[in-house]
Short mmCIF file of C-alpha atoms and ligand atoms in Angstrom, two decimals:
data_model
loop_
_atom_site.label_atom_id
_atom_site.label_comp_id
_atom_site.label_asym_id
_atom_site.label_seq_id
_atom_site.Cartn_x
_atom_site.Cartn_y
_atom_site.Cartn_z
CA UNK A 12 2.34 11.37 24.30
CA UNK A 13 2.53 7.98 22.56
CA UNK A 14 1.92 8.24 18.81
CA UNK A 15 0.64 5.49 16.50
CA UNK A 16 1.59 6.34 12.91
CA UNK A 17 -0.40 4.29 10.40
CA UNK A 18 1.86 4.76 7.38
CA UNK A 19 5.65 4.65 7.09
CA UNK A 20 7.52 3.24 4.06
CA UNK A 21 10.61 2.40 6.13
CA UNK A 22 11.93 -0.66 4.27
CA UNK A 23 11.44 1.11 0.93
CA UNK A 24 13.52 4.03 2.23
CA UNK A 25 16.18 1.69 3.58
CA UNK A 26 16.46 -0.43 0.42
CA UNK A 27 15.30 1.59 -2.61
CA UNK A 28 16.61 4.91 -1.31
CA UNK A 29 19.55 3.21 0.42
CA UNK A 30 19.08 5.18 3.62
CA UNK A 31 20.65 3.99 6.87
CA UNK A 32 17.69 4.58 9.17
CA UNK A 33 19.80 3.89 12.24
CA UNK A 34 21.40 7.32 11.74
CA UNK A 35 19.99 10.65 12.89
CA UNK A 36 17.98 12.43 10.15
CA UNK A 37 20.60 15.23 10.06
CA UNK A 38 23.32 12.69 9.23
CA UNK A 39 21.25 11.04 6.45
CA UNK A 40 20.59 14.46 4.92
CA UNK A 41 24.27 15.41 5.09
CA UNK A 42 25.37 12.20 3.39
CA UNK A 43 22.83 12.58 0.60
CA UNK A 44 23.72 16.21 -0.07
CA UNK A 45 27.40 15.25 -0.19
CA UNK A 46 26.69 12.79 -3.01
CA UNK A 47 26.84 14.66 -6.28
CA UNK A 48 24.17 12.85 -8.33
CA UNK A 49 20.98 13.59 -6.41
CA UNK A 50 18.36 11.39 -8.11
CA UNK A 51 15.19 12.74 -6.50
CA UNK A 52 14.03 16.09 -5.10
CA UNK A 53 13.51 14.57 -1.66
CA UNK A 54 17.22 13.68 -1.34
CA UNK A 55 18.78 15.53 1.57
CA UNK A 56 15.33 16.44 2.87
CA UNK A 57 14.24 13.28 4.70
CA UNK A 58 12.29 13.51 7.95
CA UNK A 59 12.26 9.95 9.36
CA UNK A 60 14.82 7.61 10.94
CA UNK A 61 14.73 5.34 13.98
CA UNK A 62 16.31 7.85 16.41
CA UNK A 63 13.82 10.46 15.15
CA UNK A 64 10.84 8.08 15.60
CA UNK A 65 11.94 7.56 19.19
CA UNK A 66 12.21 11.33 19.71
CA UNK A 67 8.71 11.66 18.16
CA UNK A 68 7.42 9.02 20.62
CA UNK A 69 6.10 7.05 17.65
CA UNK A 70 6.22 3.82 19.64
CA UNK A 71 4.07 1.91 17.17
CA UNK A 72 3.48 2.21 13.43
CA UNK A 73 2.25 0.45 10.34
CA UNK A 74 5.30 -0.39 8.25
CA UNK A 75 4.83 -1.07 4.57
CA UNK A 76 6.05 -3.39 1.88
CA UNK A 77 6.10 -1.21 -1.24
CA UNK A 78 7.19 -2.92 -4.46
CA UNK A 79 5.44 -1.58 -7.52
CA UNK A 80 5.18 -2.76 -11.10
CA UNK A 81 6.48 -0.28 -13.64
CA UNK A 82 3.79 1.90 -15.24
CA UNK A 83 4.80 4.48 -17.84
CA UNK A 84 4.45 8.20 -17.09
CA UNK A 85 4.05 7.69 -13.35
CA UNK A 86 6.31 8.83 -10.48
CA UNK A 87 9.73 7.37 -11.35
CA UNK A 88 10.70 7.19 -7.66
CA UNK A 89 8.03 4.57 -7.05
CA UNK A 90 7.40 2.49 -10.19
CA UNK A 91 10.00 -0.13 -10.78
CA UNK A 92 9.41 -3.81 -11.53
CA UNK A 93 8.70 -5.42 -14.90
CA UNK A 94 7.06 -8.52 -13.42
CA UNK A 95 5.00 -9.48 -10.41
CA UNK A 96 7.65 -12.08 -9.56
CA UNK A 97 10.22 -9.31 -9.21
CA UNK A 98 7.82 -7.25 -7.09
CA UNK A 99 7.19 -10.33 -4.94
CA UNK A 100 10.90 -10.92 -4.41
CA UNK A 101 11.45 -7.26 -3.53
CA UNK A 102 8.63 -7.35 -0.96
CA UNK A 103 10.14 -10.45 0.65
CA UNK A 104 13.43 -8.56 0.82
CA UNK A 105 11.72 -5.60 2.51
CA UNK A 106 10.17 -8.01 5.02
CA UNK A 107 13.66 -9.36 5.72
CA UNK A 108 14.77 -5.79 6.53
CA UNK A 109 12.17 -5.52 9.32
CA UNK A 110 13.02 -9.03 10.53
CA UNK A 111 16.70 -8.18 10.80
CA UNK A 112 15.89 -5.12 12.93
CA UNK A 113 13.66 -7.24 15.13
CA UNK A 114 16.59 -9.62 15.69
CA UNK A 115 18.70 -6.59 16.66
CA UNK A 116 16.10 -5.70 19.30
CA UNK A 117 15.21 -2.38 17.66
CA UNK A 118 11.73 -3.40 16.47
CA UNK A 119 9.02 -5.71 17.70
CA UNK A 120 6.58 -7.24 15.21
CA UNK A 121 2.95 -7.01 16.31
CA UNK A 122 0.62 -9.63 14.82
CA UNK A 123 -1.99 -10.35 17.51
CA UNK A 124 -4.22 -8.50 19.98
CA UNK A 125 -2.18 -9.94 22.87
CA UNK A 126 1.09 -8.65 21.36
CA UNK A 127 -0.54 -5.26 20.81
CA UNK A 128 -1.79 -5.02 24.40
CA UNK A 129 1.60 -6.03 25.79
CA UNK A 130 3.37 -3.44 23.64
CA UNK A 131 1.04 -0.57 24.54
CA UNK A 132 1.34 -1.31 28.27
CA UNK A 133 5.14 -1.46 27.94
CA UNK A 134 5.24 1.92 26.20
CA UNK A 135 2.79 3.61 28.56
CA UNK A 136 4.42 2.33 31.75
CA UNK A 137 7.97 1.30 30.81
CA UNK A 138 10.90 3.38 31.93
CA UNK A 139 13.60 1.75 29.83
CA UNK A 140 13.36 2.30 26.05
CA UNK A 141 11.12 -0.37 24.58
CA UNK A 142 11.56 -1.56 20.98
CA UNK A 143 9.44 0.27 18.39
CA UNK A 144 6.39 -1.80 17.44
CA UNK A 145 5.25 -2.38 13.87
CA UNK A 146 2.30 -3.94 12.10
CA UNK A 147 3.13 -5.11 8.57
CA UNK A 148 1.12 -3.81 5.61
CA UNK A 149 1.40 -3.97 1.84
CA UNK A 150 0.83 -0.80 -0.21
CA UNK A 151 -0.28 -1.94 -3.67
CA UNK A 152 -0.90 -5.69 -4.06
CA UNK A 153 1.55 -6.10 -6.98
CA UNK A 154 3.70 -8.58 -4.93
CA UNK A 155 0.69 -10.87 -4.26
CA UNK A 156 1.16 -13.36 -7.11
CA UNK A 157 -2.45 -14.58 -6.98
CA UNK A 158 -5.41 -14.40 -4.57
CA UNK A 159 -4.41 -17.89 -3.35
CA UNK A 160 -1.18 -16.42 -2.03
CA UNK A 161 -2.95 -14.15 0.49
CA UNK A 162 -2.98 -16.98 3.04
CA UNK A 163 0.79 -17.45 2.65
CA UNK A 164 1.34 -13.73 3.22
CA UNK A 165 -0.86 -13.80 6.32
CA UNK A 166 1.12 -16.74 7.71
CA UNK A 167 4.30 -14.74 7.08
CA UNK A 168 2.95 -11.94 9.29
CA UNK A 169 1.32 -9.53 6.83
CA UNK A 170 -1.86 -8.08 8.34
CA UNK A 171 -3.07 -5.34 5.93
CA UNK A 172 -3.31 -5.03 2.14
CA UNK A 173 -4.08 -1.93 0.10
CA UNK A 174 -4.95 -3.46 -3.29
CA UNK A 175 -3.77 -0.46 -5.34
CA UNK A 176 -1.33 2.45 -5.21
CA UNK A 177 -0.74 5.24 -7.75
CA UNK A 178 -1.93 4.09 -11.18
CA UNK A 179 -3.26 0.57 -11.66
CA UNK A 180 -2.27 -2.64 -9.87
CA UNK A 181 -2.98 -6.15 -11.17
CA UNK A 182 -6.11 -6.10 -8.98
CA UNK A 183 -7.57 -2.60 -8.92
CA UNK A 184 -7.57 0.93 -10.26
CA UNK A 185 -5.71 3.29 -7.95
CA UNK A 186 -4.91 6.97 -7.44
CA UNK A 187 -5.20 9.09 -10.57
CA UNK A 188 -7.20 6.50 -12.54
CA UNK A 189 -10.85 5.84 -13.27
CA UNK A 190 -12.26 2.31 -13.23
CA UNK A 191 -13.25 -0.65 -11.10
CA UNK A 192 -11.68 -3.86 -9.88
CA UNK A 193 -9.87 -6.12 -12.37
CA UNK A 194 -11.03 -9.78 -12.60
CA UNK A 195 -8.64 -10.90 -9.84
CA UNK A 196 -9.74 -8.06 -7.53
CA UNK A 197 -12.87 -9.73 -6.22
CA UNK A 198 -11.22 -13.09 -5.41
CA UNK A 199 -8.37 -11.16 -3.73
CA UNK A 200 -10.83 -9.35 -1.44
CA UNK A 201 -12.78 -12.55 -0.71
CA UNK A 202 -9.58 -14.33 0.26
CA UNK A 203 -8.47 -11.38 2.40
CA UNK A 204 -11.75 -11.55 4.29
CA UNK A 205 -11.47 -15.33 4.71
CA UNK A 206 -7.99 -15.25 6.26
CA UNK A 207 -8.52 -12.07 8.33
CA UNK A 208 -6.38 -9.70 6.25
CA UNK A 209 -7.44 -6.09 6.90
CA UNK A 210 -8.39 -3.93 3.88
CA UNK A 211 -6.71 -0.53 3.45
CA UNK A 212 -8.84 1.60 1.10
CA UNK A 213 -6.19 4.31 0.70
CA UNK A 214 -5.27 4.78 -2.99
CA UNK A 215 -8.34 2.97 -4.36
CA UNK A 216 -10.15 4.71 -7.22
CA UNK A 217 -13.65 5.96 -6.39
CA UNK A 218 -15.27 3.03 -8.19
CA UNK A 219 -12.95 0.51 -6.51
CA UNK A 220 -13.68 2.08 -3.11
CA UNK A 221 -17.39 1.36 -3.56
CA UNK A 222 -16.90 -2.09 -5.09
CA UNK A 223 -14.39 -3.15 -2.43
CA UNK A 224 -16.64 -2.14 0.46
CA UNK A 225 -19.54 -4.09 -1.12
CA UNK A 226 -17.47 -7.26 -1.62
CA UNK A 227 -15.33 -7.20 1.52
CA UNK A 228 -17.04 -7.64 4.89
CA UNK A 229 -13.97 -7.59 7.18
CA UNK A 230 -12.33 -4.68 9.03
CA UNK A 231 -11.50 -1.64 6.90
CA UNK A 232 -9.09 1.23 7.50
CA UNK A 233 -7.74 4.21 5.57
CA UNK A 234 -4.07 4.41 6.54
CA UNK A 235 -3.00 7.77 5.06
CA UNK A 236 -5.91 9.73 3.65
CA UNK A 237 -7.10 13.34 3.80
CA UNK A 238 -10.37 15.17 3.07
CA UNK A 239 -11.54 15.97 -0.47
CA UNK A 240 -13.81 18.73 0.85
CA UNK A 241 -10.62 20.61 1.82
CA UNK A 242 -8.41 19.52 -1.10
CA UNK A 243 -10.41 18.64 -4.20
CA UNK A 244 -8.54 15.72 -5.76
CA UNK A 245 -9.45 12.08 -6.19
CA UNK A 246 -6.53 11.10 -3.90
CA UNK A 247 -8.63 12.38 -0.98
CA UNK A 248 -11.80 10.93 0.63
CA UNK A 249 -15.16 12.61 -0.03
CA UNK A 250 -17.42 13.34 2.93
CA UNK A 251 -19.59 10.42 1.72
CA UNK A 252 -16.55 8.11 1.75
CA UNK A 253 -15.69 9.24 5.27
CA UNK A 254 -19.26 8.66 6.50
CA UNK A 255 -19.29 5.21 4.92
CA UNK A 256 -15.98 4.35 6.62
CA UNK A 257 -17.27 5.63 9.97
CA UNK A 258 -20.36 3.40 9.62
CA UNK A 259 -17.97 0.45 9.19
CA UNK A 260 -16.05 1.32 12.37
CA UNK A 261 -12.98 2.42 10.38
CA UNK A 262 -10.18 4.70 11.45
CA UNK A 263 -8.69 7.26 9.06
CA UNK A 264 -5.05 8.34 9.34
CA UNK A 265 -4.35 11.90 8.18
CA UNK A 266 -1.25 12.35 5.99
CA UNK A 267 1.46 15.03 6.08
CA UNK A 268 2.10 15.18 2.32
CA UNK A 269 1.63 18.86 1.41
CA UNK A 270 -0.16 18.24 -1.90
CA UNK A 271 -2.88 16.39 0.02
CA UNK A 272 -3.12 19.13 2.66
CA UNK A 273 -3.69 22.25 0.61
CA UNK A 274 -5.42 22.88 -2.74
CA UNK A 275 -3.65 23.75 -6.01
CA UNK A 276 -0.27 22.32 -4.99
CA UNK A 277 2.01 21.74 -7.98
CA UNK A 278 4.59 19.04 -7.23
CA UNK A 279 8.14 20.30 -7.62
CA UNK A 280 6.98 23.94 -7.89
CA UNK A 281 4.87 25.05 -4.94
CA UNK A 282 6.85 25.75 -1.77
CA UNK A 283 5.40 25.00 1.69
CA UNK A 284 5.86 28.61 2.84
CA UNK A 285 4.22 30.07 -0.27
CA UNK A 286 1.22 27.77 0.11
CA UNK A 287 1.13 28.58 3.84
CA UNK A 288 0.74 24.90 4.62
CA UNK A 289 1.40 24.27 8.30
CA UNK A 290 0.75 21.74 11.05
CA UNK A 291 -2.50 23.65 11.69
CA UNK A 292 -3.55 22.77 8.10
CA UNK A 293 -2.91 19.12 9.03
CA UNK A 294 -5.18 19.45 12.05
CA UNK A 295 -7.94 20.85 9.76
CA UNK A 296 -8.16 17.41 8.11
CA UNK A 297 -8.23 15.56 11.45
CA UNK A 298 -10.91 17.97 12.68
CA UNK A 299 -13.09 17.48 9.60
CA UNK A 300 -13.21 13.70 10.16
CA UNK A 301 -14.21 14.35 13.79
CA UNK A 302 -16.92 16.83 12.75
CA UNK A 303 -18.38 14.34 10.26
CA UNK A 304 -18.31 11.57 12.89
CA UNK A 305 -19.65 13.75 15.67
CA UNK A 306 -16.88 12.36 17.88
CA UNK A 307 -13.11 11.79 17.96
CA UNK A 308 -13.18 8.00 17.55
CA UNK A 309 -12.31 7.74 13.84
CA UNK A 310 -9.59 10.35 13.17
CA UNK A 311 -5.95 9.39 13.65
CA UNK A 312 -2.37 9.79 12.44
CA UNK A 313 -0.97 8.28 9.22
CA UNK A 314 1.88 10.63 8.32
CA UNK A 315 3.29 9.01 5.14
CA UNK A 316 6.48 11.00 5.90
CA UNK A 317 9.35 10.08 3.56
CA UNK A 318 6.79 8.45 1.29
CA UNK A 319 8.64 9.74 -1.78
CA UNK A 320 8.87 13.35 -0.59
CA UNK A 321 10.78 15.33 2.04
CA UNK A 322 10.62 18.81 3.57
CA UNK A 323 10.09 20.31 0.10
CA UNK A 324 6.56 18.90 0.35
CA UNK A 325 5.60 18.98 4.04
CA UNK A 326 4.18 21.71 6.32
CA UNK A 327 6.63 24.63 6.53
CA UNK A 328 6.77 24.30 10.33
CA UNK A 329 7.77 20.62 10.23
CA UNK A 330 11.44 19.69 10.31
CA UNK A 331 11.24 16.00 11.19
CA UNK A 332 8.61 13.49 12.30
CA UNK A 333 9.31 14.64 15.89
CA UNK A 334 7.09 17.65 15.11
CA UNK A 335 4.09 15.28 15.27
CA UNK A 336 4.27 16.00 19.00
CA UNK A 337 2.89 19.50 18.27
CA UNK A 338 -0.46 18.02 17.19
CA UNK A 339 -1.80 17.40 20.73
CA UNK A 340 -1.41 21.09 21.62
CA UNK A 341 -3.02 22.20 18.33
CA UNK A 342 -5.99 19.92 19.09
CA UNK A 343 -6.30 21.28 22.65
CA UNK A 344 -6.34 24.82 21.25
CA UNK A 345 -9.42 23.81 19.23
CA UNK A 346 -11.18 22.54 22.32
CA UNK A 347 -10.37 18.85 22.15
CA UNK A 348 -10.39 17.28 25.63
CA UNK A 349 -7.49 15.10 26.75
CA UNK A 350 -9.27 11.78 26.13
CA UNK A 351 -9.99 12.82 22.52
CA UNK A 352 -6.40 13.93 21.97
CA UNK A 353 -5.11 10.58 23.20
CA UNK A 354 -7.56 8.72 20.96
CA UNK A 355 -6.43 10.66 17.90
CA UNK A 356 -2.72 10.27 18.68
CA UNK A 357 -2.91 6.49 19.29
CA UNK A 358 -6.05 5.23 21.06
CA UNK A 359 -8.26 4.89 17.98
CA UNK A 360 -5.76 2.71 16.13
CA UNK A 361 -5.16 0.56 19.20
CA UNK A 362 -8.92 0.03 19.64
CA UNK A 363 -9.34 -0.72 15.91
CA UNK A 364 -6.66 -3.44 15.81
CA UNK A 365 -7.77 -4.95 19.11
CA UNK A 366 -11.30 -5.34 17.69
CA UNK A 367 -10.13 -6.49 14.24
CA UNK A 368 -7.94 -9.22 15.72
CA UNK A 369 -10.49 -10.45 18.23
CA UNK A 370 -13.11 -11.08 15.56
ZN1 ZN B 29 0.64 6.07 -0.27
#
C-alpha cells in the first residue's frame, strides 16, 4: 500500500551526517560502524535510505530543511549555527541536495495540486518504478532571515514552515520551553498566510500553539506529533490540541520516535525491548486521534525516522522504514475498514494538500 510519510530529514542526514542515501541501509550501517570515532548514538543504527523508502512503498513524503541556530545545553546532533545567515546558507545547500536528486530522476518535487494528482495516479497505476515524490518543508524557521523572505522561499518551492524546533527559534518558543511568539513571530505567520505557506504546528510550545492558531488563518498540519494523553510530555499534543486541529481540517502524522511513543523513556538509557515499545504502541497514537475525531480522516503517518535517532530509539519490532508496511494489518486487526486504512496510510495527506493548494 502506498505510504505518505509527513516527516523525513533526508538532506540533513545526507549532509550533516554524511550518509549516502543511495545505498541500502545495511551498507550505511556497516560503513558507520567501521569508522572508529562514532559521534552519535544513532550511528550504525539508521533506518532510512532511498532503496529502503522504495521497499517501504513510501512513494511520497515531506522532506525537510533543518538548519538550526546553536543553543547551549540542547541536543548537540541538531544545534549548529552561530548566525541566521549560516543557517540560511545551510538550508539552501540542503535544497540543492534534493534538486540534484531530482535531476538524477530519483525524486520529483511536488509543489501544486496538479503535480500531486499526477504523482499519486502514477504511483497507484504505474508499473515501472516512478520517482519518489517530495513536498519541501522547513523544520524551525531559523533560516528565514526575516518575515519578508517568506515569499522568496515560497517562490523557491518551499511549501511548509514549522516556526520552531527544540528550544527557541528567532520567531517562537519550541519543544521543551515555555513562552509565546517573539516579536517577529506574528509578522512571519501573517506573511505565511498571505503567500500560501502551510503552518506546521509540530514543536511549538503550548502558548505558541494557541497564539499561532489565532493569528494564522491558512491550512495547518502537525507533521510528526503524538498524543500527550498517552505520553505526558509537552512534545506531544493534548486532546484539546488535537480537537482544535481537527476543527481546522488538519491532519496529524504520528511519529516513530520511541520517547514520544511510551512514557518515562530516558534518552540513551531506556531500551526499546525493556520499554516494550512496538509498532502496536505506534498504532495506539493513530487510534487515539481517530477516536477523538470520531473518524479516520485526520490521523496519518509522519515517522521522523532518522530524525537524530536510530534503532536504539524506535519500536523493538522495527528494523527499517520498510516496517511501516505492518501498520495496515495492525489497523485491520483493530477493526479499521480498508478505506480508513488507505486514508491513514496516504489518503488523508493527499486530500489535505489538494485542498490547501486549491484555496
Ligand atoms: Zn522534529
